[in-house]
Amino acid sequence: MDRPKIGLALGGGVARGWAHIGVLRALQAADIEADIICGTSIGAVVGGCFLAGKLDELEAWARSLTRLKIMSYLDFHVRMPSLIGGERLIRELEGHLGPVAIENLPRRFATVATDLTTGHEVWLHEGPLVEAIRASFSLPGIFPPVLIRNRWLVDGALVNPVPVSLCVAQGATLVIAVNLNADLIGKARASGGDFQASFDILEAIEKTQPAGVTGLVKRLFRRQPATPSMFGVMTSSLNIVLDRITRSRLAGDPPDVHIAPKLGHIGIMEFDRAAEMIDLGIRATEAALPEIQAAMDALGMRQNGGNGEAESAELLTPPAPSRTT
């Protein structure tokens, strides 16, 4: 017999992940703290920083981002398997987090990545925190894959955008899921279905890189006027893929509480709109608080200083798949 544990599944969604900061702030204000946090992609970034005690620094950095500052982090490489090397962003993460190991965090944490060779879902629940986060957000074509234990890993959102199943496997009895991709209608409503990306990385590369590099970019990715840009098609397609995979996974592994901030009008690369997304995360979570409390009451849980207590409960932890790292 063991007390029920609250799991928080933070989903992927690229820039929209700043809404997770608002979710965590609202849960803290309500004295609801998760025993287990699992994250996919940007959810791994925010969840890892939170458990490492660096949420304030992450929020301050996110709120400080401008288009120009975002461009300064784009280390474009012609001969890499991605548009961006990602080294500048990793140095930023390492500067804030340092050599923290997942197993030394104050609460249980795990991330999701995808094996590029087999397509298997990979769970990272030990080892260097920054390395696990980097693997989880390595969006194919944008960031390069990460080699961990002889496996090339890419973004976990390809297989499990909202890691409810991972929370359960880590021992969660009550799972609160945060889905960043449930508002495709908002995107259509805001843009009229236009394929143009609100923040096009290819255009940013042209503005920040030397003339030789921008000339190459223009030759490789030149498009006709009034047609969708390559990056616009990529981002619109990613929106659809994330939405459809998320729907499928949540149908098979439904959370106890589903938080879905209305983020469809925000482009997945608009990292400079952190303030708006944090506020939307707060509002969505505040609206879900009665449902969270009802779920806790049904399990006989009561909060005490951020740790759920229970009258009685049986904790069932399914064995992790053999392919899990």
Coordinates of N, CA, C and O in Angstrom, one line a residue, residues 24-191:
L24 N 2.6 25.6 -14.4 CA 3.3 25.3 -13.2 C 3.1 26.4 -12.2 O 2.9 26.2 -11.0
R25 N 3.0 27.7 -12.6 CA 2.8 28.8 -11.7 C 1.4 28.7 -11.1 O 1.2 28.9 -9.9
A26 N 0.4 28.3 -11.9 CA -1.0 28.2 -11.4 C -1.1 27.1 -10.4 O -1.8 27.1 -9.4
L27 N -0.5 25.9 -10.7 CA -0.5 24.8 -9.8 C 0.2 25.1 -8.5 O -0.3 24.7 -7.4
Q28 N 1.3 25.8 -8.6 CA 2.0 26.2 -7.3 C 1.1 27.1 -6.5 O 1.0 27.0 -5.3
A29 N 0.4 28.1 -7.1 CA -0.5 29.0 -6.4 C -1.6 28.3 -5.7 O -2.1 28.7 -4.7
A30 N -2.0 27.1 -6.3 CA -3.1 26.3 -5.7 C -2.6 25.3 -4.8 O -3.4 24.4 -4.3
D31 N -1.3 25.3 -4.5 CA -0.7 24.3 -3.6 C -0.8 22.9 -4.1 O -1.0 21.9 -3.3
I32 N -0.7 22.7 -5.4 CA -0.8 21.4 -6.0 C 0.6 21.2 -6.7 O 0.9 21.9 -7.6
E33 N 1.3 20.2 -6.2 CA 2.6 19.9 -6.8 C 2.7 18.5 -7.2 O 2.3 17.6 -6.4
A34 N 3.2 18.2 -8.3 CA 3.3 16.9 -8.8 C 4.5 16.1 -8.2 O 5.5 16.7 -7.9
D35 N 4.3 14.8 -7.9 CA 5.3 14.0 -7.4 C 6.2 13.5 -8.6 O 7.4 13.2 -8.4
I36 N 5.6 13.5 -9.8 CA 6.3 13.0 -11.0 C 6.0 13.9 -12.1 O 4.9 14.3 -12.3
I37 N 7.1 14.3 -12.8 CA 6.9 15.2 -14.0 C 7.6 14.5 -15.2 O 8.8 14.1 -15.1
C38 N 6.9 14.3 -16.2 CA 7.4 13.8 -17.5 C 7.1 14.8 -18.6 O 6.1 15.4 -18.7
G39 N 8.2 14.9 -19.4 CA 8.0 15.9 -20.5 C 8.5 15.4 -21.8 O 9.4 14.6 -21.9
T40 N 7.8 15.9 -22.8 CA 8.2 15.7 -24.2 C 8.6 17.0 -24.9 O 7.9 18.0 -24.8
S41 N 9.8 17.0 -25.5 CA 10.3 18.2 -26.2 C 10.4 19.4 -25.3 O 11.0 19.4 -24.3
I42 N 9.6 20.5 -25.7 CA 9.7 21.7 -24.9 C 9.2 21.4 -23.5 O 9.5 22.1 -22.5
G43 N 8.3 20.4 -23.3 CA 7.8 20.0 -22.0 C 8.9 19.5 -21.1 O 8.9 19.7 -19.9
A44 N 9.9 18.8 -21.8 CA 11.1 18.3 -21.0 C 11.9 19.5 -20.6 O 12.5 19.5 -19.5
V45 N 12.0 20.5 -21.4 CA 12.8 21.7 -21.1 C 12.2 22.4 -19.8 O 12.9 22.6 -18.8
V46 N 11.0 22.7 -19.9 CA 10.3 23.4 -18.8 C 10.3 22.5 -17.5 O 10.6 23.0 -16.4
G47 N 9.9 21.3 -17.7 CA 9.8 20.4 -16.5 C 11.2 20.2 -15.9 O 11.3 20.2 -14.6
G48 N 12.2 20.0 -16.7 CA 13.6 19.8 -16.1 C 14.1 21.0 -15.4 O 14.6 20.9 -14.3
C49 N 13.8 22.2 -16.0 CA 14.3 23.4 -15.3 C 13.5 23.7 -14.0 O 14.1 24.1 -13.0
F50 N 12.2 23.3 -14.0 CA 11.4 23.5 -12.8 C 12.0 22.6 -11.7 O 12.2 23.1 -10.6
L51 N 12.2 21.4 -11.9 CA 12.7 20.5 -10.9 C 14.2 20.8 -10.5 O 14.6 20.5 -9.4
A52 N 14.9 21.4 -11.4 CA 16.3 21.8 -11.0 C 16.3 23.2 -10.3 O 17.4 23.7 -10.0
G53 N 15.1 23.7 -10.0 CA 15.0 25.0 -9.3 C 15.4 26.2 -10.2 O 15.8 27.3 -9.6
K54 N 15.2 26.1 -11.5 CA 15.6 27.2 -12.4 C 14.4 27.7 -13.2 O 14.6 28.3 -14.2
L55 N 13.2 27.5 -12.7 CA 12.0 28.0 -13.4 C 12.0 29.6 -13.5 O 11.7 30.1 -14.5
D56 N 12.4 30.2 -12.4 CA 12.5 31.7 -12.5 C 13.4 32.2 -13.6 O 13.1 33.1 -14.3
E57 N 14.6 31.5 -13.6 CA 15.6 31.9 -14.7 C 15.1 31.7 -16.1 O 15.2 32.5 -17.0
L58 N 14.4 30.5 -16.2 CA 13.9 30.2 -17.6 C 12.8 31.2 -17.9 O 12.7 31.6 -19.1
E59 N 11.9 31.5 -17.0 CA 10.9 32.5 -17.3 C 11.4 33.8 -17.7 O 11.0 34.5 -18.6
A60 N 12.4 34.3 -16.9 CA 13.0 35.6 -17.2 C 13.6 35.6 -18.6 O 13.5 36.6 -19.4
W61 N 14.3 34.5 -18.9 CA 15.0 34.4 -20.3 C 13.9 34.4 -21.4 O 14.0 35.0 -22.4
A62 N 12.8 33.6 -21.1 CA 11.8 33.5 -22.2 C 11.1 34.8 -22.4 O 10.9 35.2 -23.5
R63 N 10.8 35.5 -21.3 CA 10.2 36.8 -21.4 C 11.1 37.9 -22.1 O 10.6 38.9 -22.7
S64 N 12.4 37.6 -22.1 CA 13.4 38.6 -22.6 C 13.6 38.4 -24.1 O 14.2 39.2 -24.8
L65 N 13.1 37.3 -24.7 CA 13.3 37.0 -26.1 C 12.6 37.9 -27.0 O 11.5 38.2 -26.9
T66 N 13.4 38.4 -28.0 CA 12.9 39.1 -29.1 C 13.2 38.4 -30.4 O 14.0 37.5 -30.4
R67 N 12.7 38.9 -31.5 CA 13.0 38.2 -32.8 C 14.5 38.3 -33.0 O 15.1 37.3 -33.5
L68 N 15.1 39.5 -32.7 CA 16.5 39.6 -32.9 C 17.3 38.7 -32.0 O 18.3 38.1 -32.5
K69 N 16.9 38.6 -30.8 CA 17.6 37.7 -29.9 C 17.5 36.2 -30.3 O 18.5 35.5 -30.2
I70 N 16.3 35.9 -30.7 CA 16.1 34.5 -31.2 C 17.1 34.2 -32.4 O 17.7 33.1 -32.4
M71 N 17.2 35.2 -33.3 CA 18.1 35.0 -34.4 C 19.5 34.8 -34.0 O 20.3 34.1 -34.6
S72 N 19.9 35.4 -32.9 CA 21.3 35.3 -32.4 C 21.6 33.9 -32.0 O 22.8 33.5 -31.9
Y73 N 20.6 33.0 -31.7 CA 20.8 31.7 -31.3 C 20.9 30.7 -32.5 O 21.1 29.5 -32.3
L74 N 20.6 31.2 -33.7 CA 20.6 30.3 -34.8 C 22.0 30.1 -35.4 O 22.5 30.9 -36.1
D75 N 22.6 28.9 -35.1 CA 23.9 28.6 -35.6 C 23.7 27.7 -36.8 O 23.6 26.5 -36.7
F76 N 23.5 28.3 -38.0 CA 23.1 27.6 -39.2 C 24.4 26.9 -39.7 O 25.5 27.4 -39.8
H77 N 24.2 25.6 -40.1 CA 25.2 24.8 -40.7 C 24.8 24.1 -42.0 O 23.7 23.5 -42.0
V78 N 25.5 24.3 -43.0 CA 25.2 23.7 -44.3 C 25.3 22.2 -44.4 O 24.5 21.5 -44.9
R79 N 26.3 21.6 -43.7 CA 26.6 20.2 -43.8 C 26.1 19.4 -42.7 O 26.5 18.2 -42.5
M80 N 25.3 19.9 -41.9 CA 24.7 19.1 -40.8 C 23.4 18.6 -41.2 O 22.7 19.0 -42.1
P81 N 22.9 17.5 -40.5 CA 21.6 17.0 -40.8 C 20.4 17.8 -40.3 O 19.3 17.2 -40.0
S82 N 20.6 19.1 -40.1 CA 19.5 20.0 -39.6 C 19.9 21.4 -40.0 O 21.0 21.7 -40.3
L83 N 18.9 22.3 -39.9 CA 19.1 23.7 -40.2 C 19.9 24.4 -39.2 O 20.7 25.3 -39.5
I84 N 19.8 24.0 -37.9 CA 20.4 24.6 -36.8 C 21.3 23.6 -36.0 O 20.8 22.5 -35.8
G85 N 22.5 24.0 -35.7 CA 23.3 23.2 -34.9 C 22.9 23.0 -33.4 O 23.0 21.9 -32.9
G86 N 22.3 24.1 -32.9 CA 21.8 24.0 -31.5 C 22.8 24.2 -30.4 O 22.4 24.2 -29.2
E87 N 24.1 24.4 -30.8 CA 25.1 24.5 -29.7 C 24.9 25.7 -28.9 O 25.2 25.7 -27.7
R88 N 24.5 26.8 -29.4 CA 24.3 28.0 -28.6 C 23.2 27.9 -27.6 O 23.3 28.3 -26.5
L89 N 22.1 27.2 -28.0 CA 21.1 26.9 -27.1 C 21.5 26.0 -26.0 O 21.1 26.1 -24.8
I90 N 22.3 25.0 -26.3 CA 22.7 24.0 -25.3 C 23.7 24.7 -24.4 O 23.6 24.4 -23.1
R91 N 24.5 25.5 -24.8 CA 25.4 26.3 -23.9 C 24.6 27.1 -22.9 O 24.9 27.2 -21.8
E92 N 23.5 27.7 -23.4 CA 22.6 28.5 -22.6 C 22.0 27.6 -21.5 O 22.0 27.9 -20.3
L93 N 21.5 26.4 -21.9 CA 21.0 25.4 -20.9 C 22.0 25.0 -19.9 O 21.8 24.9 -18.7
E94 N 23.2 24.6 -20.4 CA 24.2 24.1 -19.5 C 24.7 25.2 -18.6 O 25.0 24.9 -17.4
G95 N 24.7 26.5 -19.0 CA 25.1 27.6 -18.1 C 24.1 27.7 -17.0 O 24.5 28.1 -15.9
H96 N 22.8 27.4 -17.2 CA 21.8 27.6 -16.1 C 21.7 26.3 -15.3 O 21.5 26.4 -14.1
L97 N 21.8 25.1 -15.9 CA 21.5 23.9 -15.2 C 22.8 23.2 -14.7 O 22.7 22.6 -13.7
G98 N 23.9 23.4 -15.4 CA 25.1 22.8 -15.0 C 25.0 21.2 -15.1 O 24.2 20.7 -15.8
P99 N 25.9 20.5 -14.5 CA 26.0 19.0 -14.7 C 25.0 18.3 -13.8 O 25.4 17.4 -13.0
V100 N 23.8 18.6 -13.9 CA 22.8 18.0 -13.0 C 22.4 16.6 -13.6 O 22.2 16.5 -14.8
A101 N 22.3 15.6 -12.7 CA 21.8 14.3 -13.1 C 20.3 14.1 -12.8 O 19.9 14.6 -11.8
I102 N 19.6 13.5 -13.7 CA 18.2 13.3 -13.5 C 17.9 12.6 -12.1 O 17.0 13.0 -11.4
E103 N 18.7 11.6 -11.8 CA 18.4 10.9 -10.6 C 18.7 11.7 -9.3 O 18.3 11.3 -8.2
N104 N 19.3 12.9 -9.4 CA 19.5 13.8 -8.3 C 18.5 14.9 -8.1 O 18.6 15.7 -7.2
L105 N 17.5 14.9 -9.0 CA 16.5 15.9 -8.9 C 15.6 15.6 -7.7 O 15.5 14.4 -7.3
P106 N 14.9 16.6 -7.1 CA 14.1 16.3 -5.9 C 12.9 15.5 -6.1 O 12.4 14.9 -5.1
R107 N 12.4 15.4 -7.3 CA 11.3 14.5 -7.6 C 11.5 13.7 -8.9 O 12.4 14.1 -9.7
R108 N 10.7 12.7 -9.1 CA 11.0 11.8 -10.3 C 10.7 12.6 -11.6 O 9.7 13.3 -11.7
F109 N 11.6 12.4 -12.5 CA 11.5 13.1 -13.8 C 11.9 12.1 -14.9 O 12.8 11.3 -14.8
A110 N 11.3 12.3 -16.1 CA 11.7 11.5 -17.2 C 11.2 12.2 -18.5 O 10.3 13.0 -18.5
T111 N 12.0 11.9 -19.6 CA 11.6 12.6 -20.9 C 11.4 11.5 -21.9 O 11.8 10.3 -21.7
V112 N 10.8 11.9 -23.0 CA 10.5 11.0 -24.1 C 11.4 11.5 -25.3 O 11.4 12.6 -25.7
A113 N 12.0 10.5 -26.0 CA 12.7 10.7 -27.3 C 12.3 9.6 -28.2 O 11.6 8.7 -27.8
T114 N 12.7 9.7 -29.5 CA 12.4 8.7 -30.5 C 13.7 8.2 -31.1 O 14.6 9.0 -31.5
D115 N 13.8 6.9 -31.2 CA 14.9 6.2 -31.8 C 14.8 6.4 -33.3 O 13.8 6.0 -34.0
L116 N 15.8 7.1 -33.9 CA 15.7 7.5 -35.3 C 15.8 6.3 -36.2 O 15.3 6.3 -37.4
T117 N 16.4 5.2 -35.8 CA 16.5 4.0 -36.6 C 15.3 3.1 -36.6 O 14.8 2.7 -37.6
T118 N 14.8 2.9 -35.4 CA 13.7 1.9 -35.2 C 12.3 2.6 -35.1 O 11.3 1.9 -35.3
G119 N 12.3 3.9 -34.7 CA 11.0 4.5 -34.5 C 10.5 4.2 -33.1 O 9.4 4.7 -32.8
H120 N 11.2 3.5 -32.3 CA 10.7 3.2 -30.9 C 10.7 4.4 -30.0 O 11.5 5.3 -30.1
E121 N 9.8 4.4 -29.1 CA 9.7 5.4 -28.0 C 10.8 5.1 -27.0 O 10.9 3.9 -26.5
V122 N 11.6 6.1 -26.6 CA 12.7 5.9 -25.7 C 12.4 6.8 -24.4 O 12.1 8.0 -24.6
W123 N 12.5 6.2 -23.3 CA 12.3 6.9 -22.0 C 13.6 7.1 -21.4 O 14.4 6.2 -21.1
L124 N 13.9 8.4 -21.1 CA 15.2 8.8 -20.5 C 14.9 9.2 -19.0 O 14.2 10.3 -18.8
H125 N 15.3 8.4 -18.1 CA 15.0 8.7 -16.7 C 16.2 8.7 -15.8 O 16.1 8.7 -14.5
E126 N 17.4 8.7 -16.4 CA 18.6 8.8 -15.6 C 19.7 9.4 -16.5 O 19.5 9.4 -17.7
G127 N 20.8 9.8 -15.9 CA 21.9 10.4 -16.6 C 21.8 11.9 -16.7 O 21.0 12.5 -16.0
P128 N 22.7 12.6 -17.4 CA 22.7 14.0 -17.5 C 21.4 14.6 -17.9 O 20.8 14.2 -18.9
L129 N 20.9 15.6 -17.2 CA 19.6 16.2 -17.5 C 19.7 17.0 -18.8 O 18.7 16.8 -19.6
V130 N 20.7 17.7 -19.1 CA 20.8 18.5 -20.3 C 20.8 17.6 -21.5 O 20.1 17.9 -22.5
E131 N 21.5 16.5 -21.4 CA 21.5 15.5 -22.5 C 20.1 14.9 -22.8 O 19.7 14.8 -24.0
A132 N 19.4 14.6 -21.8 CA 18.1 14.0 -22.0 C 17.1 15.1 -22.6 O 16.3 14.8 -23.4
I133 N 17.2 16.3 -22.1 CA 16.4 17.4 -22.6 C 16.7 17.6 -24.1 O 15.8 17.8 -24.9
R134 N 18.0 17.6 -24.4 CA 18.4 17.9 -25.8 C 17.8 16.8 -26.7 O 17.3 17.2 -27.8
A135 N 17.9 15.6 -26.3 CA 17.4 14.5 -27.2 C 15.9 14.7 -27.4 O 15.4 14.5 -28.5
S136 N 15.2 15.1 -26.3 CA 13.7 15.1 -26.4 C 13.3 16.3 -27.3 O 12.2 16.1 -27.9
F137 N 14.0 17.3 -27.4 CA 13.6 18.5 -28.3 C 14.2 18.5 -29.6 O 14.1 19.5 -30.4
S138 N 15.0 17.5 -30.0 CA 15.7 17.5 -31.3 C 14.8 17.3 -32.5 O 14.7 16.2 -33.1
L139 N 14.0 18.3 -32.8 CA 13.0 18.2 -33.9 C 13.7 18.0 -35.2 O 14.6 18.7 -35.7
P140 N 13.4 16.9 -35.9 CA 14.1 16.5 -37.2 C 14.0 17.6 -38.2 O 13.0 18.3 -38.4
G141 N 15.2 17.9 -38.8 CA 15.3 18.9 -39.8 C 15.6 20.3 -39.2 O 16.2 21.2 -39.9
I142 N 15.3 20.5 -37.9 CA 15.6 21.8 -37.3 C 16.8 21.6 -36.4 O 17.8 22.4 -36.5
F143 N 16.8 20.6 -35.5 CA 18.0 20.3 -34.7 C 18.5 18.9 -35.0 O 17.8 18.0 -35.4
P144 N 19.8 18.7 -34.8 CA 20.4 17.4 -35.1 C 20.1 16.4 -34.1 O 19.7 16.7 -33.0
P145 N 20.1 15.1 -34.5 CA 19.8 14.0 -33.6 C 20.9 13.9 -32.6 O 22.0 14.4 -32.8
V146 N 20.6 13.3 -31.4 CA 21.6 13.2 -30.3 C 21.9 11.7 -30.1 O 21.0 10.8 -30.1
L147 N 23.2 11.4 -30.0 CA 23.7 10.0 -29.8 C 23.8 9.7 -28.3 O 24.6 10.3 -27.6
I148 N 22.9 8.8 -27.9 CA 23.0 8.4 -26.5 C 23.0 6.8 -26.4 O 22.1 6.2 -27.0
R149 N 24.0 6.3 -25.8 CA 24.1 4.8 -25.7 C 24.0 4.1 -27.1 O 23.2 3.2 -27.2
N150 N 24.7 4.6 -28.1 CA 24.7 4.1 -29.4 C 23.4 4.1 -30.2 O 23.1 3.4 -31.1
R151 N 22.5 5.0 -29.7 CA 21.2 5.2 -30.4 C 21.1 6.7 -30.8 O 21.3 7.6 -30.0
W152 N 20.7 7.0 -32.1 CA 20.5 8.3 -32.5 C 19.0 8.6 -32.1 O 18.1 8.0 -32.6
L153 N 18.9 9.7 -31.3 CA 17.5 10.0 -30.8 C 17.1 11.4 -31.3 O 17.9 12.3 -31.5
V154 N 15.8 11.5 -31.6 CA 15.2 12.8 -32.0 C 14.0 13.1 -31.2 O 13.7 12.3 -30.2
D155 N 13.3 14.1 -31.5 CA 12.2 14.6 -30.7 C 11.1 13.6 -30.4 O 10.6 12.8 -31.2
G156 N 10.8 13.5 -29.1 CA 9.8 12.5 -28.6 C 8.4 12.8 -29.0 O 7.6 11.9 -28.9
A157 N 8.1 14.0 -29.5 CA 6.8 14.3 -30.0 C 6.4 13.5 -31.2 O 5.2 13.4 -31.5
L158 N 7.3 12.9 -31.9 CA 7.0 12.0 -33.0 C 6.2 10.8 -32.6 O 5.5 10.2 -33.4
V159 N 6.4 10.3 -31.4 CA 5.8 9.1 -30.9 C 4.8 9.3 -29.7 O 3.9 8.6 -29.5
N160 N 5.1 10.3 -28.9 CA 4.3 10.5 -27.6 C 4.3 11.9 -27.3 O 5.1 12.4 -26.4
P161 N 3.5 12.8 -27.9 CA 3.5 14.2 -27.7 C 3.1 14.6 -26.3 O 3.6 15.7 -25.8
V162 N 2.3 13.9 -25.6 CA 1.9 14.2 -24.2 C 2.1 12.9 -23.4 O 1.2 12.0 -23.5
P163 N 3.1 12.8 -22.6 CA 3.6 11.5 -22.1 C 2.8 11.0 -20.9 O 3.3 10.8 -19.8
V164 N 1.5 10.8 -21.1 CA 0.6 10.3 -20.0 C 1.1 8.9 -19.6 O 1.2 8.6 -18.4
S165 N 1.4 8.1 -20.6 CA 1.8 6.7 -20.3 C 3.1 6.6 -19.5 O 3.3 5.7 -18.7
L166 N 4.0 7.6 -19.8 CA 5.3 7.6 -19.0 C 5.0 8.0 -17.6 O 5.6 7.4 -16.7
C167 N 4.1 8.9 -17.3 CA 3.8 9.2 -16.0 C 3.2 8.0 -15.2 O 3.6 7.8 -14.1
V168 N 2.4 7.3 -15.8 CA 1.8 6.1 -15.2 C 2.9 5.1 -14.9 O 2.9 4.5 -13.8
A169 N 3.8 4.9 -15.9 CA 4.8 3.9 -15.7 C 5.8 4.3 -14.6 O 6.4 3.5 -14.0
Q170 N 5.9 5.6 -14.4 CA 6.8 6.1 -13.3 C 6.1 6.1 -11.9 O 6.7 6.4 -10.9
G171 N 4.8 5.7 -11.9 CA 4.2 5.5 -10.6 C 3.0 6.5 -10.3 O 2.5 6.5 -9.2
A172 N 2.6 7.3 -11.3 CA 1.5 8.2 -11.1 C 0.2 7.5 -11.0 O -0.1 6.7 -11.8
T173 N -0.6 7.9 -10.0 CA -2.0 7.5 -9.9 C -3.0 8.4 -10.5 O -3.9 8.0 -11.1
L174 N -2.7 9.7 -10.4 CA -3.5 10.7 -11.0 C -2.6 11.5 -11.9 O -1.6 12.0 -11.5
V175 N -3.0 11.6 -13.2 CA -2.2 12.2 -14.2 C -2.9 13.5 -14.7 O -4.1 13.4 -15.2
I176 N -2.2 14.6 -14.7 CA -2.7 15.9 -15.2 C -1.9 16.1 -16.5 O -0.6 16.1 -16.5
A177 N -2.5 16.1 -17.7 CA -1.8 16.3 -18.9 C -2.0 17.7 -19.5 O -3.1 18.3 -19.4
V178 N -0.9 18.2 -20.0 CA -1.0 19.6 -20.7 C -0.7 19.4 -22.2 O 0.4 19.0 -22.6
N179 N -1.7 19.6 -23.0 CA -1.7 19.4 -24.4 C -1.6 20.8 -25.1 O -2.5 21.6 -25.0
L180 N -0.5 21.1 -25.8 CA -0.3 22.4 -26.4 C -0.8 22.4 -27.9 O -0.7 23.5 -28.5
N181 N -1.4 21.3 -28.4 CA -1.7 21.2 -29.8 C -3.2 20.9 -30.1 O -3.5 20.4 -31.1
A182 N -4.0 21.3 -29.2 CA -5.4 21.0 -29.3 C -6.3 22.1 -30.0 O -7.5 22.0 -30.0
D183 N -5.6 23.1 -30.5 CA -6.3 24.3 -31.0 C -6.0 24.6 -32.4 O -5.7 25.7 -32.7
L184 N -6.1 23.6 -33.3 CA -5.9 23.9 -34.7 C -6.9 24.8 -35.3 O -6.6 25.6 -36.2
I185 N -8.1 24.8 -34.7 CA -9.1 25.8 -35.2 C -8.7 27.2 -34.9 O -8.9 28.1 -35.7
G186 N -8.0 27.4 -33.8 CA -7.5 28.8 -33.5 C -6.5 29.2 -34.5 O -6.5 30.4 -34.9
K187 N -5.7 28.3 -35.0 CA -4.7 28.7 -36.1 C -5.5 29.1 -37.3 O -5.1 30.1 -38.0
A188 N -6.4 28.3 -37.7 CA -7.2 28.6 -38.9 C -8.0 29.9 -38.8 O -8.0 30.7 -39.7
R189 N -8.5 30.1 -37.6 CA -9.3 31.4 -37.4 C -8.4 32.6 -37.5 O -8.8 33.6 -38.0
A190 N -7.2 32.5 -37.0 CA -6.3 33.6 -36.9 C -5.6 33.9 -38.3 O -5.4 35.1 -38.6
S191 N -5.4 32.9 -39.1 CA -4.6 33.1 -40.3 C -5.4 32.9 -41.6 O -4.9 33.0 -42.7

